[in-house]
């Protein structure tokens, strides 16, 4: 688990706001990445002066919104037929 945390910290430190948006989008698109990890590391980088609060807030909101839209459209257009056809791959 420690290596996983280090990977996220390095990714967010290297890519900044883009990393926050992408990871939050993935988390809201039902990929199991805990937002507590993403935003916790973003908070540390804000404290350290590497990121700004407003930018991190905006990146998190935009990423979360885009991930939610993606999950909605998969459900709306895929629906029951998608689950019947591909659901066994997702247990």
PDB file of C-alpha atoms in Angstrom, residues 24-89:
ATOM      1  CA  UNK A  24     -11.044  12.404  -9.844  1.00  0.00           C
ATOM      2  CA  UNK A  25     -12.691  11.647 -13.187  1.00  0.00           C
ATOM      3  CA  UNK A  26     -11.540   8.033 -12.934  1.00  0.00           C
ATOM      4  CA  UNK A  27     -12.800   7.807  -9.346  1.00  0.00           C
ATOM      5  CA  UNK A  28     -16.216   9.168 -10.304  1.00  0.00           C
ATOM      6  CA  UNK A  29     -16.377   6.870 -13.343  1.00  0.00           C
ATOM      7  CA  UNK A  30     -16.487   3.910 -10.924  1.00  0.00           C
ATOM      8  CA  UNK A  31     -12.786   3.022 -11.012  1.00  0.00           C
ATOM      9  CA  UNK A  32     -11.850   2.243  -7.410  1.00  0.00           C
ATOM     10  CA  UNK A  33      -9.411   5.049  -6.658  1.00  0.00           C
ATOM     11  CA  UNK A  34     -10.239   6.655  -3.319  1.00  0.00           C
ATOM     12  CA  UNK A  35     -10.789  10.396  -3.585  1.00  0.00           C
ATOM     13  CA  UNK A  36      -9.466  10.714  -0.043  1.00  0.00           C
ATOM     14  CA  UNK A  37      -6.050   9.706  -1.360  1.00  0.00           C
ATOM     15  CA  UNK A  38      -6.183  12.074  -4.333  1.00  0.00           C
ATOM     16  CA  UNK A  39      -7.425  15.104  -2.460  1.00  0.00           C
ATOM     17  CA  UNK A  40      -5.307  14.356   0.592  1.00  0.00           C
ATOM     18  CA  UNK A  41      -2.150  14.473  -1.493  1.00  0.00           C
ATOM     19  CA  UNK A  42      -3.430  17.554  -3.305  1.00  0.00           C
ATOM     20  CA  UNK A  43      -3.949  19.177   0.095  1.00  0.00           C
ATOM     21  CA  UNK A  44      -0.386  18.376   1.063  1.00  0.00           C
ATOM     22  CA  UNK A  45       0.902  19.945  -2.173  1.00  0.00           C
ATOM     23  CA  UNK A  46      -1.205  23.040  -1.464  1.00  0.00           C
ATOM     24  CA  UNK A  47       0.321  23.227   2.010  1.00  0.00           C
ATOM     25  CA  UNK A  48       3.787  22.777   0.505  1.00  0.00           C
ATOM     26  CA  UNK A  49       3.152  25.650  -1.916  1.00  0.00           C
ATOM     27  CA  UNK A  50       3.355  23.561  -5.102  1.00  0.00           C
ATOM     28  CA  UNK A  51      -0.353  23.968  -5.955  1.00  0.00           C
ATOM     29  CA  UNK A  52      -2.923  26.678  -5.365  1.00  0.00           C
ATOM     30  CA  UNK A  53      -6.128  26.011  -3.472  1.00  0.00           C
ATOM     31  CA  UNK A  54      -8.430  27.469  -6.133  1.00  0.00           C
ATOM     32  CA  UNK A  55      -6.819  25.498  -8.950  1.00  0.00           C
ATOM     33  CA  UNK A  56      -6.933  22.240  -7.018  1.00  0.00           C
ATOM     34  CA  UNK A  57     -10.560  22.866  -6.086  1.00  0.00           C
ATOM     35  CA  UNK A  58     -11.498  23.587  -9.697  1.00  0.00           C
ATOM     36  CA  UNK A  59      -9.549  20.577 -11.017  1.00  0.00           C
ATOM     37  CA  UNK A  60     -11.239  18.273  -8.499  1.00  0.00           C
ATOM     38  CA  UNK A  61     -14.704  19.570  -9.347  1.00  0.00           C
ATOM     39  CA  UNK A  62     -14.191  19.420 -13.107  1.00  0.00           C
ATOM     40  CA  UNK A  63     -12.710  15.924 -12.906  1.00  0.00           C
ATOM     41  CA  UNK A  64     -15.520  14.690 -10.687  1.00  0.00           C
ATOM     42  CA  UNK A  65     -18.142  16.154 -12.988  1.00  0.00           C
ATOM     43  CA  UNK A  66     -16.582  14.661 -16.132  1.00  0.00           C
ATOM     44  CA  UNK A  67     -16.290  11.231 -14.500  1.00  0.00           C
ATOM     45  CA  UNK A  68     -19.903  11.370 -13.392  1.00  0.00           C
ATOM     46  CA  UNK A  69     -21.025  12.343 -16.901  1.00  0.00           C
ATOM     47  CA  UNK A  70     -19.060   9.423 -18.316  1.00  0.00           C
ATOM     48  CA  UNK A  71     -20.647   6.962 -15.874  1.00  0.00           C
ATOM     49  CA  UNK A  72     -24.102   8.379 -16.596  1.00  0.00           C
ATOM     50  CA  UNK A  73     -23.716   8.036 -20.361  1.00  0.00           C
ATOM     51  CA  UNK A  74     -22.378   4.502 -20.074  1.00  0.00           C
ATOM     52  CA  UNK A  75     -25.446   3.608 -18.037  1.00  0.00           C
ATOM     53  CA  UNK A  76     -27.849   5.540 -20.228  1.00  0.00           C
ATOM     54  CA  UNK A  77     -26.663   4.286 -23.603  1.00  0.00           C
ATOM     55  CA  UNK A  78     -25.312   0.910 -22.538  1.00  0.00           C
ATOM     56  CA  UNK A  79     -27.970   0.060 -19.997  1.00  0.00           C
ATOM     57  CA  UNK A  80     -29.251  -3.421 -19.421  1.00  0.00           C
ATOM     58  CA  UNK A  81     -28.048  -4.757 -22.779  1.00  0.00           C
ATOM     59  CA  UNK A  82     -24.470  -3.747 -21.924  1.00  0.00           C
ATOM     60  CA  UNK A  83     -24.666  -5.480 -18.543  1.00  0.00           C
ATOM     61  CA  UNK A  84     -26.146  -8.626 -20.084  1.00  0.00           C
ATOM     62  CA  UNK A  85     -23.484  -8.735 -22.794  1.00  0.00           C
ATOM     63  CA  UNK A  86     -20.343  -7.684 -20.836  1.00  0.00           C
ATOM     64  CA  UNK A  87     -21.325  -7.924 -17.175  1.00  0.00           C
ATOM     65  CA  UNK A  88     -19.696 -11.297 -16.618  1.00  0.00           C
ATOM     66  CA  UNK A  89     -16.292  -9.650 -17.223  1.00  0.00           C
TER      67      UNK A  89
END
